[in-house]
């Protein structure tokens, strides 16, 4: 088996440390076999088959994007204004005609961007083509949790019905990727306002039967609460709980409009929250009560959401904004800190996706998903300075290399498995042709 020793590296193993200024990390196959102070490398470890000098660069756990819509990447910037519902109405003409091949081209662009930005795992949502993101992520080497969000034709009139299509496509993709530990799937429903209770119940049952997580957008916008109050007399969170869909297998995107009572329901459920600070601000949705989630032990990860609602697939930006928005809106300089933001982008996100036993920190036995960064501090690197810089100062351009499951998939602008320039050219040709073909 391949055993690669990364040495001469400053290693931050997780948000709370430990941090090794002169660290070493041994990768054995897809997993981390040892990490620590280079001087303490045990004699008893099996000899590495390869050694890599990282020249003092910083190594961190790979970033986990808990909410994305890769299939909308090509439409970036076509629709930048309005709140969630105004925006969704305005973008429909730009997205309702999209084909599965458009989705595929866009997913590629999204994955290339994510990997360049240090993202090693993403949870992606689409409407049709549940396995497309997984196919493209697997080709590039990124870890993924993919699926499609079902919606009810009664509430979403554009497009063909996508259930049970989403389940069928997901099962086909599961067969296609059987045996690839980097590829996982979920079943999902779009939202309380676009799904009937019957549909949500059916999707959740199917997810449980297949042993898959369940994804839904929840309590994103104030109007959503008004809609569920009008239709069912309860909040979106209570509604989901009453349907039996809120449990440890649930991944909830947004959770902005959460009452004190909803907080109790959430905390008791074991469900995780995908927090999307930029998207929530851009679509005038509000600021999610993240400090309250963290206080109650609710798992929270960070998400970029789509290229239409963000528009960058950049978790450095999300980390910084997640802290700043809390402080600015609460007038409390202690509302959140950098360590909490970095935890959400790594171990928190892994926990939300049900992947916490394998990814999110750098420790023996964990998958070797890591990012190598060019990060310097005038006073020298310490744990506090690295965490502070990662959240408040660093940029994706400082990402030098990305390793997933022990596999170097990106280094100094080049992807190991694909020719990114050729893929970009292919996408440009594809979309200019499909623009010409539109009525
Ligand atoms: Zn979404």
Coordinates of C-alpha atoms and ligand atoms in Angstrom, one line a residue:
X1 CA 0.0 0.0 0.0
X2 CA 1.1 3.6 -0.8
X3 CA 2.3 5.4 2.3
X4 CA 3.0 9.1 1.9
X5 CA 4.7 11.1 4.6
X6 CA 4.0 14.8 4.5
X7 CA 6.7 16.6 6.4
X8 CA 7.9 20.2 7.1
X9 CA 4.3 21.3 7.5
X10 CA 2.4 23.4 10.0
X11 CA -0.6 21.2 10.7
X12 CA -3.9 22.4 12.2
X13 CA -5.8 19.2 12.9
X14 CA -9.1 20.8 13.7
X15 CA -10.7 24.0 14.9
X16 CA -9.7 23.3 18.5
X17 CA -6.3 22.0 17.6
X18 CA -3.9 20.5 18.3
X19 CA -1.6 22.5 16.0
X20 CA 1.9 21.2 15.1
X21 CA 4.3 24.0 14.0
X22 CA 6.8 21.5 12.7
X23 CA 4.4 18.7 11.9
X24 CA 4.3 15.5 9.9
X25 CA 1.3 13.5 8.6
X26 CA 1.5 9.9 7.3
X27 CA -1.2 8.9 4.8
X28 CA -1.7 5.1 4.3
X29 CA -4.0 4.4 1.4
X30 CA -7.0 6.7 1.9
X31 CA -6.6 7.2 5.6
X32 CA -4.4 9.2 8.0
X33 CA -2.1 6.7 9.8
X34 CA -0.3 9.2 12.0
X35 CA -0.2 13.0 12.6
X36 CA 1.9 14.9 15.1
X37 CA 5.1 16.7 15.9
X38 CA 7.8 15.6 13.3
X39 CA 10.3 15.1 16.1
X40 CA 8.0 12.6 17.7
X41 CA 7.4 10.4 14.6
X42 CA 7.4 6.9 16.1
X43 CA 10.1 4.5 15.0
X44 CA 7.5 1.8 14.9
X45 CA 5.5 3.3 12.1
X46 CA 5.8 1.5 8.7
X47 CA 8.3 3.2 6.4
X48 CA 6.8 5.6 4.0
X49 CA 7.0 4.7 0.3
X50 CA 7.1 8.4 -0.5
X51 CA 8.1 11.6 1.4
X52 CA 6.8 15.1 0.5
X53 CA 8.4 18.3 1.9
X54 CA 5.7 20.9 2.2
X55 CA 8.1 23.7 2.7
X56 CA 6.5 25.0 5.9
X57 CA 3.1 25.3 4.3
X58 CA -0.1 25.0 6.4
X59 CA -2.2 21.8 6.3
X60 CA -5.9 21.9 7.4
X61 CA -8.8 19.5 7.1
X62 CA -10.6 19.8 3.8
X63 CA -13.5 22.2 3.8
X64 CA -17.1 20.8 3.8
X65 CA -19.8 22.5 1.8
X66 CA -23.1 21.4 3.3
X67 CA -25.4 23.1 0.7
X68 CA -24.9 23.7 -3.0
X69 CA -26.7 23.7 -6.3
X70 CA -23.9 23.0 -8.8
X71 CA -26.2 22.6 -11.7
X72 CA -26.9 26.3 -11.7
X73 CA -23.3 27.5 -12.1
X74 CA -23.6 28.7 -15.7
X75 CA -26.4 31.1 -14.7
X76 CA -24.3 33.0 -12.3
X77 CA -25.2 36.7 -12.2
X78 CA -28.3 36.4 -14.4
X79 CA -30.5 37.2 -11.5
X80 CA -29.0 39.1 -8.6
X81 CA -31.9 41.0 -7.0
X82 CA -35.1 40.4 -5.0
X83 CA -35.9 38.4 -2.0
X84 CA -36.2 34.6 -2.2
X85 CA -39.6 34.5 -3.8
X86 CA -39.1 37.5 -6.1
X87 CA -35.7 36.1 -7.1
X88 CA -37.1 32.6 -7.7
X89 CA -39.8 34.0 -9.9
X90 CA -37.3 36.1 -11.9
X91 CA -34.8 33.3 -12.4
X92 CA -37.4 30.7 -13.6
X93 CA -37.1 31.8 -17.3
X94 CA -33.3 31.3 -17.0
X95 CA -33.4 27.8 -15.4
X96 CA -36.7 26.1 -16.2
X97 CA -35.4 25.0 -19.7
X98 CA -32.1 23.5 -18.4
X99 CA -31.4 20.0 -19.6
X100 CA -29.4 17.2 -17.9
X101 CA -26.4 18.0 -20.1
X102 CA -26.6 21.7 -19.0
X103 CA -26.7 20.4 -15.5
X104 CA -23.6 18.2 -16.1
X105 CA -21.6 21.1 -17.6
X106 CA -22.6 23.4 -14.7
X107 CA -21.8 20.8 -12.1
X108 CA -18.3 20.4 -13.6
X109 CA -17.7 24.2 -13.3
X110 CA -19.0 24.2 -9.7
X111 CA -16.7 21.3 -8.7
X112 CA -13.6 22.8 -10.3
X113 CA -14.3 26.0 -8.5
X114 CA -15.0 24.3 -5.2
X115 CA -11.8 22.2 -5.3
X116 CA -9.7 25.3 -6.2
X117 CA -11.2 26.9 -3.1
X118 CA -10.2 24.1 -0.8
X119 CA -13.6 22.3 -0.6
X120 CA -13.1 18.5 -0.5
X121 CA -16.8 17.5 0.2
X122 CA -20.0 19.0 -1.0
X123 CA -23.7 18.2 -0.6
X124 CA -25.4 19.1 -3.8
X125 CA -29.1 19.6 -4.7
X126 CA -30.7 19.5 -8.1
X127 CA -34.2 19.1 -9.5
X128 CA -33.5 16.5 -12.2
X129 CA -30.4 14.4 -12.7
X130 CA -29.9 13.2 -9.1
X131 CA -26.6 11.5 -9.9
X132 CA -25.0 14.0 -12.2
X133 CA -23.1 16.0 -9.5
X134 CA -21.9 12.6 -8.1
X135 CA -20.6 11.5 -11.6
X136 CA -18.7 14.7 -12.1
X137 CA -17.3 15.0 -8.6
X138 CA -16.1 11.4 -8.8
X139 CA -14.4 12.1 -12.1
X140 CA -12.5 15.1 -10.5
X141 CA -11.9 13.2 -7.2
X142 CA -14.0 15.3 -4.8
X143 CA -16.2 13.7 -2.1
X144 CA -19.9 14.2 -2.6
X145 CA -23.4 13.7 -1.1
X146 CA -25.8 14.1 -4.0
X147 CA -29.4 13.9 -4.8
X148 CA -32.5 15.7 -6.0
X149 CA -35.1 17.7 -4.1
X150 CA -38.7 16.5 -5.0
X151 CA -41.5 19.0 -5.3
X152 CA -45.2 18.9 -5.7
X153 CA -46.7 20.0 -9.0
X154 CA -49.6 21.6 -7.1
X155 CA -47.1 24.1 -5.7
X156 CA -44.5 24.3 -8.3
X157 CA -46.1 24.4 -11.7
X158 CA -43.0 24.8 -14.0
X159 CA -41.3 21.6 -15.3
X160 CA -42.2 18.0 -15.2
X161 CA -42.9 16.2 -11.9
X162 CA -39.6 15.0 -10.4
X163 CA -40.9 12.3 -8.0
X164 CA -40.6 9.3 -8.0
X165 CA -38.0 10.2 -10.8
X166 CA -35.6 11.5 -8.1
X167 CA -35.7 8.2 -6.2
X168 CA -35.2 6.2 -9.4
X169 CA -32.3 8.3 -10.6
X170 CA -30.7 8.2 -7.1
X171 CA -30.9 4.4 -7.0
X172 CA -29.4 4.1 -10.5
X173 CA -26.6 6.4 -9.4
X174 CA -26.0 4.4 -6.3
X175 CA -25.6 1.3 -8.4
X176 CA -23.2 3.2 -10.8
X177 CA -21.0 4.3 -7.9
X178 CA -21.3 1.2 -5.7
X179 CA -18.0 0.6 -3.9
X180 CA -16.8 4.2 -4.2
X181 CA -16.5 5.4 -0.6
X182 CA -16.3 9.1 -1.8
X183 CA -19.7 9.0 -3.3
X184 CA -22.9 9.1 -1.2
X185 CA -26.5 10.0 -1.9
X186 CA -29.6 11.3 -0.1
X187 CA -33.3 11.7 -1.0
X188 CA -34.7 15.1 -0.5
X189 CA -37.8 17.3 -0.7
X190 CA -37.5 21.0 -1.8
X191 CA -39.3 22.9 0.9
X192 CA -42.4 23.1 3.1
X193 CA -43.9 25.7 0.7
X194 CA -43.3 23.6 -2.5
X195 CA -44.2 20.2 -1.2
X196 CA -47.4 18.6 0.1
X197 CA -47.2 16.8 3.5
X198 CA -47.9 13.5 1.6
X199 CA -44.9 14.0 -0.6
X200 CA -42.5 14.9 2.3
X201 CA -43.7 11.8 4.2
X202 CA -43.2 9.6 1.1
X203 CA -39.7 10.9 0.4
X204 CA -38.6 10.6 4.0
X205 CA -39.9 7.0 4.2
X206 CA -38.1 6.1 1.0
X207 CA -34.9 7.7 2.4
X208 CA -35.2 5.7 5.6
X209 CA -35.9 2.5 3.7
X210 CA -32.7 3.0 1.7
X211 CA -30.7 4.1 4.8
X212 CA -30.1 7.6 3.2
X213 CA -30.1 11.1 4.7
X214 CA -33.0 13.4 4.0
X215 CA -32.4 16.9 2.7
X216 CA -34.9 19.9 2.8
X217 CA -34.8 23.7 2.7
X218 CA -36.4 24.8 5.9
X219 CA -37.5 28.1 7.4
X220 CA -35.5 30.1 4.8
X221 CA -37.7 33.1 4.4
X222 CA -40.3 34.9 6.6
X223 CA -43.0 34.3 3.9
X224 CA -42.4 30.5 4.3
X225 CA -43.6 30.7 7.9
X226 CA -46.7 32.6 6.8
X227 CA -47.5 30.0 4.2
X228 CA -47.2 27.0 6.6
X229 CA -49.2 29.0 9.2
X230 CA -51.9 29.6 6.6
X231 CA -52.0 26.0 5.3
X232 CA -51.3 24.0 8.5
X233 CA -51.4 26.4 11.5
X234 CA -47.8 25.6 12.5
X235 CA -44.2 26.8 11.8
X236 CA -42.2 25.0 9.1
X237 CA -40.0 23.3 11.7
X238 CA -43.0 22.1 13.7
X239 CA -44.7 20.9 10.5
X240 CA -41.7 18.9 9.5
X241 CA -41.5 17.4 13.0
X242 CA -45.2 16.6 13.0
X243 CA -44.7 14.7 9.7
X244 CA -42.0 12.6 11.4
X245 CA -39.3 13.9 9.0
X246 CA -37.1 15.6 11.6
X247 CA -34.5 13.2 13.0
X248 CA -30.8 12.7 13.0
X249 CA -30.9 11.7 9.3
X250 CA -32.2 15.1 8.3
X251 CA -30.1 17.9 6.7
X252 CA -31.9 21.2 7.0
X253 CA -30.7 24.0 4.7
X254 CA -31.1 27.6 6.0
X255 CA -33.1 27.5 9.3
X256 CA -33.3 31.3 9.5
X257 CA -36.9 31.7 10.8
X258 CA -36.6 29.6 14.0
X259 CA -38.7 30.4 17.1
X260 CA -37.6 29.5 20.7
X261 CA -40.1 26.6 20.4
X262 CA -38.6 25.5 17.1
X263 CA -35.2 25.5 18.7
X264 CA -36.3 23.0 21.3
X265 CA -37.8 20.8 18.5
X266 CA -34.6 21.1 16.5
X267 CA -32.3 20.3 19.5
X268 CA -34.4 17.3 20.4
X269 CA -34.3 15.9 16.8
X270 CA -30.6 15.4 16.2
X271 CA -31.0 17.0 12.7
X272 CA -28.2 19.2 11.4
X273 CA -28.3 22.7 9.9
X274 CA -26.6 23.8 6.7
X275 CA -26.0 27.5 7.3
X276 CA -25.7 29.7 4.2
X277 CA -24.9 33.2 5.5
X278 CA -24.1 34.9 2.1
X279 CA -27.2 33.4 0.4
X280 CA -29.4 34.3 3.3
X281 CA -28.2 37.9 3.2
X282 CA -28.3 38.2 -0.6
X283 CA -31.9 37.0 -0.8
X284 CA -32.9 39.2 2.1
X285 CA -33.9 36.1 4.1
X286 CA -32.2 37.2 7.4
X287 CA -29.6 35.9 9.7
X288 CA -29.9 32.4 11.2
X289 CA -29.7 32.1 15.0
X290 CA -26.4 30.2 14.8
X291 CA -25.2 31.0 18.4
X292 CA -28.4 29.5 19.7
X293 CA -27.9 26.4 17.6
X294 CA -24.4 25.9 18.8
X295 CA -25.4 26.6 22.4
X296 CA -27.9 23.7 22.2
X297 CA -25.5 21.3 20.5
X298 CA -27.4 21.4 17.2
X299 CA -24.9 20.3 14.4
X300 CA -24.1 23.3 12.1
X301 CA -22.1 23.3 8.9
X302 CA -21.6 26.0 6.3
X303 CA -22.9 26.1 2.8
X304 CA -22.4 28.2 -0.3
X305 CA -25.8 27.6 -1.8
X306 CA -25.9 28.2 -5.5
X307 CA -23.9 30.4 -7.9
X308 CA -27.1 32.3 -8.4
X309 CA -27.7 33.2 -4.7
X310 CA -24.1 33.7 -3.5
X311 CA -22.3 33.9 -6.2
X312 CA -19.0 32.5 -5.1
X313 CA -18.4 28.9 -4.0
X314 CA -16.0 30.0 -1.3
X315 CA -16.2 28.8 2.3
X316 CA -13.5 31.3 3.4
X317 CA -16.0 34.0 2.6
X318 CA -18.8 32.0 4.4
X319 CA -16.6 31.6 7.5
X320 CA -15.9 35.3 7.8
X321 CA -19.4 36.4 7.1
X322 CA -20.9 33.8 9.5
X323 CA -19.1 35.7 12.3
X324 CA -19.5 39.2 11.1
X325 CA -23.3 39.0 10.5
X326 CA -23.9 37.7 14.0
X327 CA -21.8 40.5 15.5
X328 CA -23.3 43.2 13.3
X329 CA -26.9 42.3 13.9
X330 CA -26.6 41.5 17.6
X331 CA -24.2 44.3 18.5
X332 CA -22.3 41.7 20.4
X333 CA -18.6 41.3 19.6
X334 CA -18.6 37.9 21.3
X335 CA -21.6 36.5 19.5
X336 CA -19.4 34.1 17.5
X337 CA -15.7 33.6 17.0
X338 CA -13.2 32.3 14.4
X339 CA -12.8 28.9 16.0
X340 CA -16.6 28.3 15.8
X341 CA -16.6 29.4 12.2
X342 CA -13.7 27.1 11.2
X343 CA -15.4 24.2 13.1
X344 CA -18.6 24.7 11.1
X345 CA -16.6 24.7 7.8
X346 CA -14.9 21.4 8.8
X347 CA -16.1 19.0 11.6
X348 CA -19.5 20.6 12.0
X349 CA -20.2 20.2 8.3
X350 CA -19.0 16.6 8.4
X351 CA -21.4 15.9 11.3
X352 CA -24.3 17.6 9.5
X353 CA -23.8 15.4 6.5
X354 CA -23.5 12.2 8.6
X355 CA -19.9 11.9 7.7
X356 CA -18.4 13.0 11.0
X357 CA -16.7 9.7 11.8
X358 CA -14.6 9.8 8.6
X359 CA -13.9 13.5 7.7
X360 CA -13.7 17.0 9.2
X361 CA -10.5 16.6 11.4
X362 CA -7.0 15.3 10.8
X363 CA -6.5 12.3 13.1
X364 CA -5.4 8.7 12.8
X365 CA -8.1 6.6 11.3
X366 CA -9.8 9.5 9.6
X367 CA -9.9 9.8 5.8
X368 CA -7.0 11.9 4.4
X369 CA -9.0 14.8 3.1
X370 CA -6.8 17.9 3.5
X371 CA -5.9 21.2 2.0
X372 CA -2.3 22.7 1.8
X373 CA -2.2 26.5 2.0
X374 CA 0.3 29.2 1.6
X375 CA -0.3 31.0 4.8
X376 CA 2.3 33.2 6.6
X377 CA 2.1 35.5 9.6
X378 CA 4.6 38.2 10.3
X379 CA 4.8 37.0 13.9
X380 CA 5.1 33.4 13.0
X381 CA 2.4 30.7 12.9
X382 CA 0.6 29.7 16.1
X383 CA -2.7 27.9 16.4
X384 CA -4.6 31.2 17.2
X385 CA -3.0 33.1 14.4
X386 CA -3.7 30.3 11.9
X387 CA -7.4 30.0 12.9
X388 CA -7.8 33.8 12.9
X389 CA -6.1 34.1 9.4
X390 CA -8.2 31.3 8.0
X391 CA -11.4 33.0 8.9
X392 CA -10.6 36.7 8.6
X393 CA -7.7 37.0 6.2
X394 CA -7.1 34.0 4.0
X395 CA -8.5 33.6 0.4
X396 CA -9.0 30.7 -1.9
X397 CA -6.0 31.9 -3.9
X398 CA -3.8 30.7 -1.0
X399 CA -4.9 27.0 -1.6
X400 CA -1.9 25.2 -3.1
X401 CA -3.0 21.5 -3.0
X402 CA -6.0 19.4 -2.3
X403 CA -6.0 15.8 -1.2
X404 CA -9.1 13.7 -1.0
X405 CA -9.0 10.1 0.4
X406 CA -5.2 10.3 0.3
X407 CA -5.4 11.1 -3.4
X408 CA -3.8 14.4 -4.6
X409 CA -6.6 15.8 -6.9
X410 CA -5.3 19.4 -7.3
X411 CA -1.9 21.0 -7.1
X412 CA -0.7 24.5 -8.0
X413 CA -3.6 25.2 -10.4
X414 CA -3.6 21.8 -12.0
X415 CA -6.1 19.0 -11.6
X416 CA -4.7 15.5 -11.4
X417 CA -7.5 13.7 -13.1
X418 CA -8.9 16.2 -15.6
X419 CA -7.8 18.9 -17.9
X420 CA -9.7 21.9 -16.5
X421 CA -8.9 24.2 -19.4
X422 CA -10.5 21.6 -21.8
X423 CA -13.5 21.2 -19.5
X424 CA -14.0 25.0 -19.4
X425 CA -13.7 25.2 -23.2
X426 CA -16.2 22.4 -23.6
X427 CA -18.7 24.2 -21.2
X428 CA -18.3 27.5 -23.1
X429 CA -19.0 25.8 -26.4
X430 CA -22.0 23.9 -24.9
X431 CA -23.6 26.9 -23.4
X432 CA -23.1 29.2 -26.4
X433 CA -24.8 26.6 -28.5
X434 CA -27.7 26.1 -26.1
X435 CA -28.1 29.9 -25.8
X436 CA -28.5 30.1 -29.6
X437 CA -31.0 27.2 -29.6
X438 CA -33.3 29.0 -27.1
X439 CA -36.6 30.4 -28.4
Ligands
LIG1 ZN1 -30.8 25.4 -1.7

